[in-house]
Coordinates of C-alpha atoms in Angstrom, one line a residue:
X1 CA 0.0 0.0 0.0
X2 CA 1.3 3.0 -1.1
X3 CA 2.2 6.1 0.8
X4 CA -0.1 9.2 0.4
X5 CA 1.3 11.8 -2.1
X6 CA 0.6 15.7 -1.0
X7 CA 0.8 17.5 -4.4
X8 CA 2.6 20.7 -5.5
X9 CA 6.5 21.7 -3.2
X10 CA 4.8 20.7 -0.6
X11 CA 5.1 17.1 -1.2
X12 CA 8.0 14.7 -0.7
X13 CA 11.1 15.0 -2.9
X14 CA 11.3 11.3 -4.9
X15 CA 14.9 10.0 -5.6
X16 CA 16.1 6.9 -6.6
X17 CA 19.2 7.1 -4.4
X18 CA 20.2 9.9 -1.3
X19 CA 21.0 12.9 -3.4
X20 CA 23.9 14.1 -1.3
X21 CA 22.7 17.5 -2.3
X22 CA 19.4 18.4 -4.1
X23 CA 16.9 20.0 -2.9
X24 CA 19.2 19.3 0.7
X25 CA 21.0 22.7 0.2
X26 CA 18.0 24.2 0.8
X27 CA 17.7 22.1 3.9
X28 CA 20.9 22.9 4.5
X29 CA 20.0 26.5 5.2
X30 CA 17.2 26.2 7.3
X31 CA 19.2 24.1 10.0
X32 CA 21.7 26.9 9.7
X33 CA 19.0 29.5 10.4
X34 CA 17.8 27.4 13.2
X35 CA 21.3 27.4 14.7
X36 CA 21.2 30.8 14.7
X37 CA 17.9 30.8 16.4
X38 CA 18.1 28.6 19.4
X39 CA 21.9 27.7 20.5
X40 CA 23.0 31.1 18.8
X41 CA 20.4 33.1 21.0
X42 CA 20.5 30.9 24.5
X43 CA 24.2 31.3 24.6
X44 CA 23.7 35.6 23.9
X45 CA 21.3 36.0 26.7
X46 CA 24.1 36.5 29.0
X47 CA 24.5 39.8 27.7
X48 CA 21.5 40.9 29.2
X49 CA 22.5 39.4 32.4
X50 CA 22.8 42.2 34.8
X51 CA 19.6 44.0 33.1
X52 CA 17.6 41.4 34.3
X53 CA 19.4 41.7 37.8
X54 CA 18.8 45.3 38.5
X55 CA 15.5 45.3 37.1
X56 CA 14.2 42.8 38.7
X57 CA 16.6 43.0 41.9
X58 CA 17.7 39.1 41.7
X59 CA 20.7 37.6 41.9
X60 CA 23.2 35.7 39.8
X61 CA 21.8 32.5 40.7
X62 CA 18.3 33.6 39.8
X63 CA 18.5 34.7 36.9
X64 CA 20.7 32.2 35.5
X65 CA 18.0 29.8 35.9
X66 CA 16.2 31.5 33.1
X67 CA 19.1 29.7 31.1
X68 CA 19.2 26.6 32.7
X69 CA 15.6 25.9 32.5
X70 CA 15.5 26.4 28.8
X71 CA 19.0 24.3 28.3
X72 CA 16.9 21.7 30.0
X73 CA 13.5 22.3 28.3
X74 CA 15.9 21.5 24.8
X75 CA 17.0 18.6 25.5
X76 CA 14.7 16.8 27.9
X77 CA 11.9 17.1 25.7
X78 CA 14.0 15.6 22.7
X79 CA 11.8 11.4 22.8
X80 CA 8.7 14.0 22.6
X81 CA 10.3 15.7 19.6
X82 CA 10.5 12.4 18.0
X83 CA 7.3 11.4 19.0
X84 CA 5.8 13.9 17.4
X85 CA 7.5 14.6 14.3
X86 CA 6.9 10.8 13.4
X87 CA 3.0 11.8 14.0
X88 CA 2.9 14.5 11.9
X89 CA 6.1 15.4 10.3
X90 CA 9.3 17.1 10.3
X91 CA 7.3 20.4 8.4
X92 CA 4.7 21.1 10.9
X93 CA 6.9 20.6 13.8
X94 CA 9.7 22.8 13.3
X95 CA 6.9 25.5 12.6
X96 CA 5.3 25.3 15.3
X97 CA 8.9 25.2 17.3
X98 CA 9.8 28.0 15.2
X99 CA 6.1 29.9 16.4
X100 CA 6.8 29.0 20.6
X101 CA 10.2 30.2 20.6
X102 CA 9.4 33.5 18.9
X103 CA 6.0 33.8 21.4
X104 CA 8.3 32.8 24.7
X105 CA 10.9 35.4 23.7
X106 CA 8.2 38.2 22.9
X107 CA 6.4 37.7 26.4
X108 CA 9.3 38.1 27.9
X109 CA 9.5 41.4 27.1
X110 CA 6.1 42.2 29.0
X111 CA 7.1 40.1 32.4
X112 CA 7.3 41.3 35.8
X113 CA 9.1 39.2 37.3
X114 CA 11.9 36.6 37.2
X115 CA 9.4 33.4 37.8
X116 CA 7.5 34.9 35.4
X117 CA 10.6 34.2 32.7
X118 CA 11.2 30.7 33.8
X119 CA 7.5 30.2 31.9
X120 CA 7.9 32.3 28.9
X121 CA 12.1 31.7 28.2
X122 CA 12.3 29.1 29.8
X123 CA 9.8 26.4 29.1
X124 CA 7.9 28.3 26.3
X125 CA 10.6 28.9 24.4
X126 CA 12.9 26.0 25.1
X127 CA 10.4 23.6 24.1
X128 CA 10.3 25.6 20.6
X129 CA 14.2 25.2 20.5
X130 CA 13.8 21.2 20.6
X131 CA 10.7 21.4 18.3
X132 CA 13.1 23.0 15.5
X133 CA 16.3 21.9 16.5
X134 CA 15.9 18.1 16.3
X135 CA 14.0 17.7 13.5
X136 CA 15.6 19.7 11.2
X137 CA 19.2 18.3 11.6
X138 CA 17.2 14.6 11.8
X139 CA 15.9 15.6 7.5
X140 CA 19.1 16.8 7.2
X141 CA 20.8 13.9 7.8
X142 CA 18.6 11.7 5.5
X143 CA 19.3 14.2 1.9
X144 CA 22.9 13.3 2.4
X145 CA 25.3 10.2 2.5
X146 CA 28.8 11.0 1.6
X147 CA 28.8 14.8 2.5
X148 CA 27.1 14.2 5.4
X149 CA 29.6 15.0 7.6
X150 CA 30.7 18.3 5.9
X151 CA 27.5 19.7 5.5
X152 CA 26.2 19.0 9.2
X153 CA 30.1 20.7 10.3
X154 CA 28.8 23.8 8.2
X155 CA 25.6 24.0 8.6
X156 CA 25.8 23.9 12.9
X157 CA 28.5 26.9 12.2
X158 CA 24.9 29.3 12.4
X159 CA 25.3 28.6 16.3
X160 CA 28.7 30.8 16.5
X161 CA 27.9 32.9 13.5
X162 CA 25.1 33.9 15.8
X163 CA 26.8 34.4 18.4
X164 CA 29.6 36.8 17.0
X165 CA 27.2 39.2 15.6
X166 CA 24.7 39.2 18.1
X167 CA 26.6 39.8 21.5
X168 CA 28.1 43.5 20.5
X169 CA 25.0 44.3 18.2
X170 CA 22.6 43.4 21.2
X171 CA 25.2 45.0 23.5
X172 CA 25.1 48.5 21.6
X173 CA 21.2 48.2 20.8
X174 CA 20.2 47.6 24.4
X175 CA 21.4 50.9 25.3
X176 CA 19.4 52.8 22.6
X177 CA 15.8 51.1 23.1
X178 CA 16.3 49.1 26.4
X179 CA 16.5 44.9 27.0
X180 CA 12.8 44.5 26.8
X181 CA 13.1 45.8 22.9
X182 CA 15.8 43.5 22.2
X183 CA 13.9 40.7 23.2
X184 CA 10.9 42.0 21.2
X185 CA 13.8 41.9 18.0
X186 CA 15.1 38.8 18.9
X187 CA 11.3 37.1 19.1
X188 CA 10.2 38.5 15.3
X189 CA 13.6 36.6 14.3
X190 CA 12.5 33.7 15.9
X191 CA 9.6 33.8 13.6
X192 CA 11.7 33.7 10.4
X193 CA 12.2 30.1 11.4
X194 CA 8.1 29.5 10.8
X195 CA 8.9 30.6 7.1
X196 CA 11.9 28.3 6.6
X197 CA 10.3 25.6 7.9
X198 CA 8.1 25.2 4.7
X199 CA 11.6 24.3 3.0
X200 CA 11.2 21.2 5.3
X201 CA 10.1 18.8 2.1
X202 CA 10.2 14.9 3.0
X203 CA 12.2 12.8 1.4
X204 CA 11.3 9.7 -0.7
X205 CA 14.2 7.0 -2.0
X206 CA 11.9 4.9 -4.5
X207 CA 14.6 2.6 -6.5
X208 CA 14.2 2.0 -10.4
X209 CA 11.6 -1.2 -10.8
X210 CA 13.3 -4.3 -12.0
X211 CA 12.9 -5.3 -15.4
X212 CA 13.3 -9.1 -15.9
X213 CA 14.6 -9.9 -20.0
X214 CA 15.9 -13.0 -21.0
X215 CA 19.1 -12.3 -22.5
X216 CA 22.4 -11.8 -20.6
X217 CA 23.1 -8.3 -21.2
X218 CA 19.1 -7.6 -19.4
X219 CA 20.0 -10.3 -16.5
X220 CA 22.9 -8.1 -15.9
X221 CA 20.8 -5.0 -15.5
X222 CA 19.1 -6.8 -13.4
X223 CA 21.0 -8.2 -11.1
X224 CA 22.3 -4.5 -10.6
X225 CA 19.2 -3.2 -10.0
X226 CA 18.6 -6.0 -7.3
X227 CA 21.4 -5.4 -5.5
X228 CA 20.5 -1.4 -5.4
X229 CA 17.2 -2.4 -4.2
X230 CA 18.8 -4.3 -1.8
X231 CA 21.1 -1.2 -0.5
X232 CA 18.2 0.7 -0.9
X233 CA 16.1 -1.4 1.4
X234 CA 18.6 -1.5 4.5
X235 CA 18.9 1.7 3.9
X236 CA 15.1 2.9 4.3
X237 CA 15.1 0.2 7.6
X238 CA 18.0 1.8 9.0
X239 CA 16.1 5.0 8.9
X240 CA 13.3 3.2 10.3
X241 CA 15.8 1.9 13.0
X242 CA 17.0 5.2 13.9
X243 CA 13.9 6.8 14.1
X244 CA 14.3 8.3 10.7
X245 CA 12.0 6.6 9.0
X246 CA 8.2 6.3 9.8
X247 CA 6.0 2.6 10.6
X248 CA 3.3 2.6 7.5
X249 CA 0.6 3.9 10.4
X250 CA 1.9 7.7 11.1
X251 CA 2.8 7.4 6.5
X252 CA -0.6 6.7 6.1
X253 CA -2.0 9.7 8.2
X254 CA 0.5 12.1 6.7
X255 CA 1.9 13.3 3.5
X256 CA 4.7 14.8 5.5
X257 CA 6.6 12.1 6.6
X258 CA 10.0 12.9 6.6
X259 CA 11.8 9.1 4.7
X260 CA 8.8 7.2 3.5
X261 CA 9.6 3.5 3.9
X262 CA 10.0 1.0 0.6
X263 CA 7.6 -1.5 2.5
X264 CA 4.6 -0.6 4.3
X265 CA 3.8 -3.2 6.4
X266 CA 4.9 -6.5 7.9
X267 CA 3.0 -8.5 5.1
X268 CA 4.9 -5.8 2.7
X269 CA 8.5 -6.8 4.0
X270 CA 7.4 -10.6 3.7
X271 CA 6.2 -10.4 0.5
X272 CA 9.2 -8.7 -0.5
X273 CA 12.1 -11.1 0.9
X274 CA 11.5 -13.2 -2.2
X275 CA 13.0 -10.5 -4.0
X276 CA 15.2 -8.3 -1.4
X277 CA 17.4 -10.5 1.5
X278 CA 17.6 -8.1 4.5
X279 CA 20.5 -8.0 6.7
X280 CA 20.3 -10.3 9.3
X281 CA 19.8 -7.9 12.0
X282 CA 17.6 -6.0 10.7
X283 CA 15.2 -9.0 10.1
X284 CA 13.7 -11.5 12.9
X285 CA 11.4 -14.5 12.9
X286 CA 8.0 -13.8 12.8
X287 CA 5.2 -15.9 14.7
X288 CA 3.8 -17.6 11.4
X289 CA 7.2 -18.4 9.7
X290 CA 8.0 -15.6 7.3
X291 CA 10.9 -13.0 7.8
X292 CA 9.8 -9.2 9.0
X293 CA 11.9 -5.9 10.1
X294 CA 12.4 -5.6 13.5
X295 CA 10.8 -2.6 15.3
X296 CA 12.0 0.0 15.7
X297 CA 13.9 0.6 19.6
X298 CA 12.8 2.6 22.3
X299 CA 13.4 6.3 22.5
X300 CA 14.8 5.5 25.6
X301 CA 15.9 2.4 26.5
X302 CA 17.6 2.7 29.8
X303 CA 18.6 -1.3 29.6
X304 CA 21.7 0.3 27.4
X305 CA 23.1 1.4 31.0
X306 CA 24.4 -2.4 31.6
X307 CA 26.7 -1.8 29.3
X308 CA 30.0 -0.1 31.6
X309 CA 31.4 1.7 28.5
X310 CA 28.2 3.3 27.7
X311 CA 27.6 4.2 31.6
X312 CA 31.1 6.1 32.2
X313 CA 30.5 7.7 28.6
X314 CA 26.7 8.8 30.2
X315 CA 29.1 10.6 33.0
X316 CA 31.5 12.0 30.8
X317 CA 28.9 13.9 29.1
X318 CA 26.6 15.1 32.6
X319 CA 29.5 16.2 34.2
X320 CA 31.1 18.1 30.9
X321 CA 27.4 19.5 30.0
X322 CA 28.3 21.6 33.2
X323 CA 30.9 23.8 31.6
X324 CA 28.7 24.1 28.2
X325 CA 26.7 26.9 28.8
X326 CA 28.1 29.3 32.2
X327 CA 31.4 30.5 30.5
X328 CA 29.3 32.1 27.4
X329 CA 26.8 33.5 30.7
X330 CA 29.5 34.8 33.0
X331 CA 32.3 36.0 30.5
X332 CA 31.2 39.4 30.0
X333 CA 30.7 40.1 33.5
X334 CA 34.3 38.7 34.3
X335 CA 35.8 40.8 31.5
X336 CA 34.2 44.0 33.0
X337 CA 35.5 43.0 36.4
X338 CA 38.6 42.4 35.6
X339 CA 39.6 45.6 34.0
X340 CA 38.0 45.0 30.1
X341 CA 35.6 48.2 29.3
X342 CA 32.0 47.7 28.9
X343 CA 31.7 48.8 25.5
X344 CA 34.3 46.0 25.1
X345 CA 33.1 43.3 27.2
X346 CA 30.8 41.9 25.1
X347 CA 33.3 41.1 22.3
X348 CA 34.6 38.7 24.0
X349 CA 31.6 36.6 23.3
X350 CA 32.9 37.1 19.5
X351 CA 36.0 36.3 19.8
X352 CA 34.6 32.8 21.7
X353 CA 32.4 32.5 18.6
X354 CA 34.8 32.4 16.1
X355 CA 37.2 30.3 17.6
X356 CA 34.2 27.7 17.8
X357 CA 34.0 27.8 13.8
X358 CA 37.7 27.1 13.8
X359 CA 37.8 23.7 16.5
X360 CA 34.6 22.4 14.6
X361 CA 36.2 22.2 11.4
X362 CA 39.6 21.2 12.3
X363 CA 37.9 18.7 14.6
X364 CA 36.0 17.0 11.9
X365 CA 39.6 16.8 9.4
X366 CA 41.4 15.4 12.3
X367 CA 39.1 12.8 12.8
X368 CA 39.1 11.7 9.7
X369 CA 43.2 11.3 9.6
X370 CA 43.9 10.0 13.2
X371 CA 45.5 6.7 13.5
X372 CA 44.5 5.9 17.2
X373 CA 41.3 5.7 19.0
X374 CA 39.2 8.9 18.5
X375 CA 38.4 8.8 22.1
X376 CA 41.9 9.8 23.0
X377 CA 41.5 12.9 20.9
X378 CA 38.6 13.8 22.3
X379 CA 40.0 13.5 25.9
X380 CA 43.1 15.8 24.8
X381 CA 41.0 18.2 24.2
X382 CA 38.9 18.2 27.3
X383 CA 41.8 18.3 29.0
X384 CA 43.0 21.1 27.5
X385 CA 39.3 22.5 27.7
X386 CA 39.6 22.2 31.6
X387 CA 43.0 24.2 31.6
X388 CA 41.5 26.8 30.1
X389 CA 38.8 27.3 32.4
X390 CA 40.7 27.2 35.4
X391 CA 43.0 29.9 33.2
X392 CA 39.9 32.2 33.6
X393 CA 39.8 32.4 36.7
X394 CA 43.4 34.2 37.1
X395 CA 44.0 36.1 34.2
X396 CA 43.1 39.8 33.7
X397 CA 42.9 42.8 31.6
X398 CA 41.9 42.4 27.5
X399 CA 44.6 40.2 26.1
X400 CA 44.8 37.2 28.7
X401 CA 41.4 37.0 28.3
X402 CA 40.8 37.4 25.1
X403 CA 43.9 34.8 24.5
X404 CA 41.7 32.0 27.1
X405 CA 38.2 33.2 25.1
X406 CA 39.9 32.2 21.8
X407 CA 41.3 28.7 23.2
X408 CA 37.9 27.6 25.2
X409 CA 36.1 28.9 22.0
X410 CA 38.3 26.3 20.0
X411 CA 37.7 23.3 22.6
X412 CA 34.5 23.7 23.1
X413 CA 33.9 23.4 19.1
X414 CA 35.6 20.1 19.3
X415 CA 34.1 18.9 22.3
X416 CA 30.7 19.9 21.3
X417 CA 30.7 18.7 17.7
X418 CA 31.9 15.3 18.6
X419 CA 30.8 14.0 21.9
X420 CA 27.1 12.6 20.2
X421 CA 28.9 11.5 16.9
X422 CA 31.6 9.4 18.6
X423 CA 28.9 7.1 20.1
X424 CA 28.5 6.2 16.7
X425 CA 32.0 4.2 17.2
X426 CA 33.2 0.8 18.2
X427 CA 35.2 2.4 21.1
X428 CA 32.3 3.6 22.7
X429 CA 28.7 1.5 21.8
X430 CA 29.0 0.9 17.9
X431 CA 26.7 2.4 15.2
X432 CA 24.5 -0.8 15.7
X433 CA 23.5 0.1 18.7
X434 CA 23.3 3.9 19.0
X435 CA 20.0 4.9 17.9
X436 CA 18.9 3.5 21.7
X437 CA 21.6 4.7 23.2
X438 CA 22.1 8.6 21.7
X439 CA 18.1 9.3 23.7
X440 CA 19.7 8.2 27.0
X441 CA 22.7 9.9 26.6
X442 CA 21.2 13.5 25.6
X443 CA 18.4 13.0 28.1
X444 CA 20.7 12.0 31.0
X445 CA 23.1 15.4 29.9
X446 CA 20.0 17.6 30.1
X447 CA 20.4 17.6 34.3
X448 CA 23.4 19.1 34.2
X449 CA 22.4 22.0 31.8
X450 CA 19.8 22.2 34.2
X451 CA 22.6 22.2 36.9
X452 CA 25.7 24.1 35.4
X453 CA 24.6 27.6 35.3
X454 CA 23.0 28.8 38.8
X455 CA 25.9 26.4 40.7
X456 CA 28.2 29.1 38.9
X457 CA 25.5 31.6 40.0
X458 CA 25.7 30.7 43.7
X459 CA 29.9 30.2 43.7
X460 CA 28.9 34.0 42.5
X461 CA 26.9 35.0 44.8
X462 CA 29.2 33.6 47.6
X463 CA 32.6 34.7 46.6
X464 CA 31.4 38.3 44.8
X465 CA 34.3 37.1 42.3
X466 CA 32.7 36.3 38.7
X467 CA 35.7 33.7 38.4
X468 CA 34.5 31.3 41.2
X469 CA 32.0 30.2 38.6
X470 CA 34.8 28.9 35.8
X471 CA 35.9 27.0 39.0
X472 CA 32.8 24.9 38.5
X473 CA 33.2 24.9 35.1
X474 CA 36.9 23.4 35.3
X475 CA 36.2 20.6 38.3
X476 CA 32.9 19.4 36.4
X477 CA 35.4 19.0 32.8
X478 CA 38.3 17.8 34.7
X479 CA 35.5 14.8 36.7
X480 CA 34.3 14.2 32.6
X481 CA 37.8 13.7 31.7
X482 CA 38.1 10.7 34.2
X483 CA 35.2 9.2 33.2
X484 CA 36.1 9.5 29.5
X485 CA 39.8 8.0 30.3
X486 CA 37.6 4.5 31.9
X487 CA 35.5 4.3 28.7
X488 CA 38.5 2.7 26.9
X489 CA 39.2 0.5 29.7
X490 CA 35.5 -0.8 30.1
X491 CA 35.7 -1.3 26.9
X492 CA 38.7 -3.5 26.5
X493 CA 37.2 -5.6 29.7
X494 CA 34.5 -6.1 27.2
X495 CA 36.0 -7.0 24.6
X496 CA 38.4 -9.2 26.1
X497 CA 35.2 -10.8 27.7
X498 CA 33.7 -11.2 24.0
X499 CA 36.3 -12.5 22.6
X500 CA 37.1 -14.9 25.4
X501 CA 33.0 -16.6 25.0
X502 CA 33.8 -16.4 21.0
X503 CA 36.8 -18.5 21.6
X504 CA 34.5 -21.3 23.7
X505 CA 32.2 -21.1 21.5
X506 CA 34.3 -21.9 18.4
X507 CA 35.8 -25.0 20.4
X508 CA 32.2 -26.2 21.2
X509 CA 31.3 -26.2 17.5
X510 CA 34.7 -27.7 16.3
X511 CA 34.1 -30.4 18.7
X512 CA 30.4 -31.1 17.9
X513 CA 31.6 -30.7 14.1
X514 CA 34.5 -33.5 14.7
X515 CA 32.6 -36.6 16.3
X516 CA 31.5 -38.9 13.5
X517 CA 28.2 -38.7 12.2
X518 CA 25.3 -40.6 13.4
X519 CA 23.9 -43.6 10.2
X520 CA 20.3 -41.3 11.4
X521 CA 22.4 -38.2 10.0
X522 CA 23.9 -39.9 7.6
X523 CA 20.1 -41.3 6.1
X524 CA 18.7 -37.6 6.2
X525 CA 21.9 -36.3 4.5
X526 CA 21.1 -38.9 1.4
X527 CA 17.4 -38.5 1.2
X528 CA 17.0 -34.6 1.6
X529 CA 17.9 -34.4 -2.4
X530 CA 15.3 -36.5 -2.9
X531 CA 12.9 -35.2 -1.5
X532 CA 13.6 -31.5 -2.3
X533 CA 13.7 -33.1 -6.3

């Protein structure tokens, strides 16, 4: 049964094969404009930090909640995110994200009081971050196959782009029509995200039929074509696998779909083995003999946490989360403290920006080069990351900070555009097995955004010294680096564990293979032909 077609653009795009560009590009740009919209514009509220402290008369801690609650908000609400894209679609989703964010922002404007932002910032418009956010980069992901990679690196730049133009524009513009304005502005840009949602157009890989001939030259052809149908099959149940792809139910009910699946339904996928062989694990028994695809995993699947790799990787990322999101909070309060003029202050936020571009990309070539396990280079540089932070804390005037803005800016973008991605390896939990792990591991990081920025609030509060919260910062990176050093050794217990029950196994079966065949064996073994003829 065929998948309903919505007529016009605003139906799915139908290739053969994944373009690996297309109609993508254009994809491509609206997960750069939502970038710029949700991690570009959390991490610039700090500059209206001590606006919201006088005017409201709260503290540090206080009003970094506003933060923390929307860091949270993101990426706690990610399984519903899911959940409701594969109801309805990546289009109307990201809209809708794209319409909360821009309402949140604009209500804060009219508040009255700090608890009063914790609603509209907070949870309004962090749950309209992870409404745009994930599914955009999820669509994303399915228009391309070799440039992947390169086009996600690029795309996710919007974040820092964001934040290099907006911290001294807001900065300057604040003081002409006041922080309530600004966030007025920033809301109506929000809303652009509404429009380039519409660019959102599912995608739809629908291989070439197979033509049978009866010459050599057709069998050819068609053998070729079999085996793209093949590819093209494990690649639509992959999709379905991650989450990607969409059971024939929620395809049915809408005509934006995001990957439509080659096969419908279990009776679909057992008609079709005849012609297509899945891979075997992809494919299961099912209760009346024939082959179907195995459903797809839980969003989250907690059962993951057995594994003692995947656990210490779990606290690598909490504990690292914590020094994501106070630096880019605290920085410009720390520069003006420690000698950097206001006008100034906020540039430092730029400078942290650029920087980011710079570790993304030369992140994602060294990966691609490195002889040894990439866990190692990611624990160099949260290493390095934690040396930075703790440089923060003792340095003064423009340059010294400017020089450990530049360096944290470069960590963080190679720490942040690599932690999720590396699950993906066999260091860590294998590609086989991330699409039920990746839910626990960004649901379990979302406590410490939750965490990270009013513990460096209070350490504020406390000490009256800006630099007491880069303290937290440094000892919550510095804990994530130990955790991320015992990845590799649970994970060499492992495999030395595997390997050791392969082993046993093997000898079991050459045994059982060497004793000499039973004459009841032997009988079946000579009368099988027949009966088969």
């Amino acid at each position: 049964m065929g998948t309903p077609r919505v007529p016009g653009c605003l139906g799915p795009n139908v290739y053969p094969v994944v373009p690996d560009g297309g109609w993508g590009w254009a994809v491509a740009v609206t997960f750069f404009m939502v970038e710029v919209n949700t991690y570009g514009v959390l991490k610039t509220l700090g500059v209206f930090l001590q606006d919201l402290m006088e005017e409201f008369q709260e503290s540090n801690s206080r009003v970094s909640w506003v933060i923390s609650i929307a860091a949270f908000i993101f990426a706690f609400t990610a399984p519903l995110a899911s959940l409701l894209s594969n109801r309805f679609g990546y289009r109307p989703v990201v809209m809708m994200g794209g319409f909360l964010m821009s309402l949140g922002m604009i209500c804060s404007a009219f508040t009255s009081s700090i608890n009063q932002m914790y609603v509209t910032i907070g949870i309004i418009t962090g749950f309209g971050f992870c409404l745009s956010f994930l599914p955009t980069v999820t669509i994303l992901a399915q228009y391309f196959s070799r440039r992947r990679a390169l086009v996600t690196s690029i795309a996710s730049s919007g974040e820092s782009f964001a934040i290099f133009a907006f911290a001294p524009a807001f900065s300057r513009l604040k003081q002409a029509i006041g922080w309530r304005c600004c966030l007025v502005v920033l809301g109506v840009m929000q809303a652009s995200v509404v429009v380039f949602g519409i660019l959102l157009r599912p995608i739809s890989i629908e291989p070439e039929p197979v033509r049978e001939d009866g010459d050599s030259d057709s069998m050819s052809n068609s053998d070729s074509e079999s085996a793209s149908l093949k590819q093209q099959s494990a690649y639509e149940l992959e999709n379905q696998q991650t989450q990607t792809s969409l059971s024939s139910a929620v395809s049915r009910s809408s005509g934006d779909s995001g990957v439509t699946s080659l096969s419908s339904s279990d009776q679909d996928l057992r008609d079709n083995s005849e012609e297509v062989s899945l891979p075997p694990s992809l494919v299961q028994e099912d209760p009346e003999g024939g082959p179907r695809a195995e459903r797809p995993p839980k969003l989250l699947d907690f059962s993951m946490l057995k594994d003692a790799a995947f656990l210490w990787y779990c606290l690598f990322g909490l504990l690292a989360t914590l020094g994501f999101f106070a630096p880019q909070l605290y920085i410009i309060e720390l520069s003006k403290s420690r000698g950097v003029a206001p006008s100034v202050a906020p540039s430092m936020l730029s400078v942290m920006a650029v920087a980011e571009i710079v570790g993304r990309f030369s992140i994602g070539m060294m990966m691609n080069r490195v002889g040894c396990r990439k866990t190692r280079v990611l624990l160099g540089c949260v290493v390095a990351m934690t040396m930075v932070l703790l440089a923060f804390a003792v340095v003064w005037e423009f340059w010294g900070l400017a020089v450990c803005c530049a360096l944290y800016g470069f960590f963080m973008g190679t720490v942040g555009s690599t932690h999720i991605p590396l699950l993906a390896e066999d260091e860590v939990v294998g590609i086989g097995r991330m699409p039920a792990c990746v839910g626990v591991y960004v649901f379990i990081q979302s406590f410490a955004g939750l965490a990270g920025p009013p513990l460096g609030g209070v350490l504020v509060d406390v000490t009256k010294n800006y630099g007491a919260a880069f303290y937290s910062c440094a000892a919550g990176m510095g804990l994530s680096a130990v955790c991320l050093a015992l990845v590799g050794v649970a994970k060499t217990g492992v495999c030395h564990r595997t390997s050791g029950s392969e082993n046993k196994e093997e000898e079991e079966q050459v045994s059982q293979d060497s004793k000499p065949l039973d004459f009841l064996e032997v009988d079946l073994m000579e009368t099988s032909p027949v009966k088969q003829a």
